[in-house]
CSV table of C-alpha atoms in Angstrom, one decimal:
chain,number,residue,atom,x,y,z
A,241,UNK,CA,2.2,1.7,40.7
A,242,UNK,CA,0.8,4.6,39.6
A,243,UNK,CA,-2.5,4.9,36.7
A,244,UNK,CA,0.0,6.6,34.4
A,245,UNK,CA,2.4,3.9,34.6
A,246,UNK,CA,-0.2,1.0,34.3
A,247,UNK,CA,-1.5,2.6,30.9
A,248,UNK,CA,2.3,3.4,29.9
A,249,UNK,CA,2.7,-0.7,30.4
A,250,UNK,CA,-0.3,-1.8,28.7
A,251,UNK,CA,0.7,0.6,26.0
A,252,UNK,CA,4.3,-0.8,25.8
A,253,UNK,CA,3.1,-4.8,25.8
A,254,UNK,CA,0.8,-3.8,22.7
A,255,UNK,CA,3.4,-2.6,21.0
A,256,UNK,CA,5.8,-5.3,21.3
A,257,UNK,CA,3.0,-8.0,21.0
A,258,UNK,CA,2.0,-6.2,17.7
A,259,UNK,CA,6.0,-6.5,16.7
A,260,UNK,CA,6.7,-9.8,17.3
A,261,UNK,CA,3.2,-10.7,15.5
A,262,UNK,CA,4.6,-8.8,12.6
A,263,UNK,CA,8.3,-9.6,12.4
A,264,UNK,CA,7.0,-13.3,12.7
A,265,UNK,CA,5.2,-13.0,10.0
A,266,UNK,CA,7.0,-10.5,8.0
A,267,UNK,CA,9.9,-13.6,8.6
A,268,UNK,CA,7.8,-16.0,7.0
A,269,UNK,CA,6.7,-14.2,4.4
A,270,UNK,CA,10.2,-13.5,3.2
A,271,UNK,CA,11.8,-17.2,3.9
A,272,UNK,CA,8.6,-18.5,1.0
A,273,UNK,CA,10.2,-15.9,-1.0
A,274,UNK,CA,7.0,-13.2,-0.9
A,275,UNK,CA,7.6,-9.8,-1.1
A,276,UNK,CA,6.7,-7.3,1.9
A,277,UNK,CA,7.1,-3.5,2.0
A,278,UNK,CA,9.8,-2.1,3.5
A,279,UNK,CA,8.8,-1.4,7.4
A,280,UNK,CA,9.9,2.2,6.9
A,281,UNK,CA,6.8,2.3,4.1
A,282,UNK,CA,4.7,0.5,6.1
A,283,UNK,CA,4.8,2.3,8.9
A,284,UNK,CA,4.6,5.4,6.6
A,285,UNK,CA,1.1,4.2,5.5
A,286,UNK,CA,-0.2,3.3,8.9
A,287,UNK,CA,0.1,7.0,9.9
A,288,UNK,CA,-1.2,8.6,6.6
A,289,UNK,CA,-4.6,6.6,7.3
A,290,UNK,CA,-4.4,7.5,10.7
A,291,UNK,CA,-4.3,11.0,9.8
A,292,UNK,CA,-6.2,11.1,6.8
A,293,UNK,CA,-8.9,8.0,8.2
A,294,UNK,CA,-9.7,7.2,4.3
A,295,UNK,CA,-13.3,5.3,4.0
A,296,UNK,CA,-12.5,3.2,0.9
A,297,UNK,CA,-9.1,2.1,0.6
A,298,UNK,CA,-8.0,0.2,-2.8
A,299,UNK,CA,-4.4,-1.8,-3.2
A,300,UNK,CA,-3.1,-2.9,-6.2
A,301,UNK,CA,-0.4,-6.1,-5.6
A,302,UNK,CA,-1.4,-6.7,-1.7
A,303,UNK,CA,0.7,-9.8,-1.6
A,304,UNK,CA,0.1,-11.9,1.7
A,305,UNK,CA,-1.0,-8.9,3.2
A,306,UNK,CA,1.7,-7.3,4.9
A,307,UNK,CA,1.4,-3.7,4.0
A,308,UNK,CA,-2.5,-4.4,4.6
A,309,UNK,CA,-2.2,-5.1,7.6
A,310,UNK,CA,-1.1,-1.4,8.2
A,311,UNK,CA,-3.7,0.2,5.6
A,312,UNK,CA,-6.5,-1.8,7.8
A,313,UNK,CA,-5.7,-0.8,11.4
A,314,UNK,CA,-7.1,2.4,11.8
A,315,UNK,CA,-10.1,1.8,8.9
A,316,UNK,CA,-13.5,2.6,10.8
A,317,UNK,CA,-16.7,2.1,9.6
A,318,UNK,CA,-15.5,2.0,5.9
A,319,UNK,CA,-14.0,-1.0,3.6
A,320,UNK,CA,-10.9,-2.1,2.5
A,321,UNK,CA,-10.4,-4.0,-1.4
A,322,UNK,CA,-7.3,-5.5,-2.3
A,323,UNK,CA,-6.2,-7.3,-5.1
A,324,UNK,CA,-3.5,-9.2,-6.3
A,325,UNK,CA,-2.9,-12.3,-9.4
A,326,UNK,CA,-1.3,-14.6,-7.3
A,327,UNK,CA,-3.9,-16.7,-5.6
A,328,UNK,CA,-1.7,-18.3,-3.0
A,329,UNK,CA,-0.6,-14.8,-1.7
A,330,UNK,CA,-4.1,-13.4,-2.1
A,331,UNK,CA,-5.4,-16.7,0.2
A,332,UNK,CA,-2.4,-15.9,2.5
A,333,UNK,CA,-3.4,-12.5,3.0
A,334,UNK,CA,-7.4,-12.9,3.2
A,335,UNK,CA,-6.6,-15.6,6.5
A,336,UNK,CA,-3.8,-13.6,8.0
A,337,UNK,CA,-6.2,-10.5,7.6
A,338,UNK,CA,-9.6,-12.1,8.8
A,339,UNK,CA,-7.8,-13.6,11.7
A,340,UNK,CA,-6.6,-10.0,13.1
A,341,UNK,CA,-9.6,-7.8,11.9
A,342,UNK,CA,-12.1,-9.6,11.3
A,343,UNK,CA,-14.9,-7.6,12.6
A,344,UNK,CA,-13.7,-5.0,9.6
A,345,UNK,CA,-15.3,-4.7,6.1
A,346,UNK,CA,-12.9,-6.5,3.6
A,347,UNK,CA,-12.7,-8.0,0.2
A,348,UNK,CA,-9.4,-9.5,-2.1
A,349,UNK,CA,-9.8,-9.7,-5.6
A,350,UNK,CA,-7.9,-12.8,-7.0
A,351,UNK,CA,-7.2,-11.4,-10.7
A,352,UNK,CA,-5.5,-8.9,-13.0
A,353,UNK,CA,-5.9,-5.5,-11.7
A,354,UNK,CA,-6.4,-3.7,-15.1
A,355,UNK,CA,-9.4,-6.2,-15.6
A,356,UNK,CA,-10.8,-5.8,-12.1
A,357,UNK,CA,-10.6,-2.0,-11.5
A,358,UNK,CA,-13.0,-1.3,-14.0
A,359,UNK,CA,-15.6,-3.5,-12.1
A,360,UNK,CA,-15.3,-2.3,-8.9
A,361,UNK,CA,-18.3,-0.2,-8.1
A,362,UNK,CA,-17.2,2.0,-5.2
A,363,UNK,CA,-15.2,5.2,-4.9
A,364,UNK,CA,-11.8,5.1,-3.3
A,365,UNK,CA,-9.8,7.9,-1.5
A,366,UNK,CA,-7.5,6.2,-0.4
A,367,UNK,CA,-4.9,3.4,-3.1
A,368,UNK,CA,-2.3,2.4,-3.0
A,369,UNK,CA,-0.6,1.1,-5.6
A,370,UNK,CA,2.5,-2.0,-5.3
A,371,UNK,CA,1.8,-4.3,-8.3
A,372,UNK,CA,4.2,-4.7,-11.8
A,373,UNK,CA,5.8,-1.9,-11.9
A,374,UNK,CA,5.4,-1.5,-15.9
A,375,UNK,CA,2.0,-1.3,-15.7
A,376,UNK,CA,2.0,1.5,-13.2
A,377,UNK,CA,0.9,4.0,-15.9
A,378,UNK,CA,-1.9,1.9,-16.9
A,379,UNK,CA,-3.1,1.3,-13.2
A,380,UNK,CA,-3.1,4.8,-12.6
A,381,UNK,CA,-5.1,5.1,-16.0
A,382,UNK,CA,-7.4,2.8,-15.0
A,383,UNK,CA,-8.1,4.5,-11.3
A,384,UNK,CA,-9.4,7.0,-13.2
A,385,UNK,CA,-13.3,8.1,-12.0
A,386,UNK,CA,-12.2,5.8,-9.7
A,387,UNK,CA,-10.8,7.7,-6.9
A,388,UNK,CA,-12.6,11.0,-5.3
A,389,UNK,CA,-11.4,14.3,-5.9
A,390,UNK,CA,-9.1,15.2,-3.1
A,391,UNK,CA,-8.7,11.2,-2.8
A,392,UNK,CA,-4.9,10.0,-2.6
A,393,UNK,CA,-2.9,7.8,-4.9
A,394,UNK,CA,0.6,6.2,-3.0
A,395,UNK,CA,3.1,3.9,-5.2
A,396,UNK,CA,5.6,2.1,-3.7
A,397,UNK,CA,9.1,1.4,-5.4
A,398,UNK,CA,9.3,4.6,-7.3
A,399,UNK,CA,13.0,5.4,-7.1
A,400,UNK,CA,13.7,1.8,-8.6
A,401,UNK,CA,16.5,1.1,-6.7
A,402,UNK,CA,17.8,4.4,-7.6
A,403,UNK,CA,17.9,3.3,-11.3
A,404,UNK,CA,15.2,6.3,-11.9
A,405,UNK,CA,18.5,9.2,-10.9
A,406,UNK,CA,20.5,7.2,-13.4
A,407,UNK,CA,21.2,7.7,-17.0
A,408,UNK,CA,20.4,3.8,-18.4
A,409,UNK,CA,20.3,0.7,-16.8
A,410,UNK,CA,20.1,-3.1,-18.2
A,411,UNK,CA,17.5,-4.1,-20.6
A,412,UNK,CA,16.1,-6.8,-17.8
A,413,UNK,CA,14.9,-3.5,-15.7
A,414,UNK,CA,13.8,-1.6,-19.0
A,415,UNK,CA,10.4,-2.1,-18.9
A,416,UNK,CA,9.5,-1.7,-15.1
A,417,UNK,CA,11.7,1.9,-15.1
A,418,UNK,CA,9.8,3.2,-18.1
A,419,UNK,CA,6.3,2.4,-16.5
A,420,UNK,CA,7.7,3.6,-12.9
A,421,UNK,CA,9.1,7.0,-15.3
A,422,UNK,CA,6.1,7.2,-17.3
A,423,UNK,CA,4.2,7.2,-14.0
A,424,UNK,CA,5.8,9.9,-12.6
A,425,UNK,CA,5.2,11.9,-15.6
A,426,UNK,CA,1.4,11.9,-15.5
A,427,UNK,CA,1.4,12.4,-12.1
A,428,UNK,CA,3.5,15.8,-12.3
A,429,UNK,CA,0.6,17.4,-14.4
A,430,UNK,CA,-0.5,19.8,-11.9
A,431,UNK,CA,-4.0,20.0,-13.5
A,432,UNK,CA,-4.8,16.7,-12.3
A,433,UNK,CA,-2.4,15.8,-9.1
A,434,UNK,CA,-0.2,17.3,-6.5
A,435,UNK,CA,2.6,15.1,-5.9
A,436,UNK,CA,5.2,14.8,-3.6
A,437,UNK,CA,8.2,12.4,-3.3
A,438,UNK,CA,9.6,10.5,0.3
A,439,UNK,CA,12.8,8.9,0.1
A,440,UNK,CA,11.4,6.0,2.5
A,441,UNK,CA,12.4,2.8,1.8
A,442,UNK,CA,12.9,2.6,-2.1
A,443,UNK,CA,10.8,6.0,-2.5
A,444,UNK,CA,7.0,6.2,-2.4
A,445,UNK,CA,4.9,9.1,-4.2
A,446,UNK,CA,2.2,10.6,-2.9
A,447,UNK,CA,-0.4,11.5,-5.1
A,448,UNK,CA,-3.3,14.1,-3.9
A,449,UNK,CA,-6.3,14.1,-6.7
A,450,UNK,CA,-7.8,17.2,-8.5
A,451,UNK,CA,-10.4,15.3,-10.8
């Protein structure tokens, strides 16, 4: 057997080792009723740190640490934060995480976002942003001075279901569409961000900083 299709192997083996570690737990995660990203987004995310190698990366709603996983694997030298209020997911997460990469710089935040941001000392260029979707406008608020300029800002869940194309929808969704809408307001101001939409999964918006 050729060198060329030794590495091709070992290359193909890591993959699928890496998928059925994921779909495993991705499995789990969904029979104990937690939410995961769509794979489409997560795989999304994996690429955009791979190309942009963000330092400081900041998520808002991390859950048991799904999507994580993919904003961690190709973090250097730098750290990752995440936070999330429900302490069981957040514990879920921080063992599932320090059991894969635990040589890596990480720390979870067991809280209200809102409340936390404002502590957190570093700089980010890299968040990304999953949490209550009616309080989008006030995390993105609150990341302000927070993120570097030419940092980047990604929120998940932006086409709602595709309740943001339509013209009403029930009062139980009220709330979260007029934080996801108010959301996407403020980050159309050209002044301050240059934002682009992806219809992956159930839309993501990508957020470029000019603070």
């Amino acid at each position: 057997m050729s060198k060329t299709s030794i590495t091709h192997n070992k290359l193909l083996n890591k993959y699928l080792a890496e998928k059925k570690l994921l779909d495993d737990y991705r499995k789990d995660a969904v029979n104990e009723k937690m939410p995961v990203v769509d794979n489409q987004v997560a795989r999304f995310i994996e690429v955009f740190c791979m190309l942009k190698k963000p330092k400081n990366i900041l998520e808002i709603g991390c859950g048991c640490g799904y999507s994580s996983y993919f904003l961690i694997k190709n973090l250097g030298r730098g750290q990752y934060t995440g936070i999330d209020l429900n302490k069981d997911r957040l514990l879920r997460a921080r063992e599932f995480l320090n059991g894969i990469y635990g040589q890596k710089t990480m720390h979870f935040c067991h809280g209200d976002a809102l409340q936390i941001i404002p502590t957190l000392e570093e700089k980010f260029d890299l968040v990304f942003i999953d949490g209550a979707k009616y309080q989008y406008p006030d995390y993105l608020k609150s990341l302000m001075g927070k993120v570097g300029r030419s940092g980047f800002i990604l929120a998940d869940n932006v086409f709602y279901g595709g309740r943001v194309f339509r013209p009403a929808c029930s009062s139980h969704h009220q709330n979260s569409l007029s934080g996801i809408s108010e959301y996407l307001n403020l980050v159309s101001n050209r002044n301050n961000f240059r934002t682009r939409l992806y219809d992956i999964g159930d839309g993501i918006s990508v957020s470029e900083v000019w603070l």
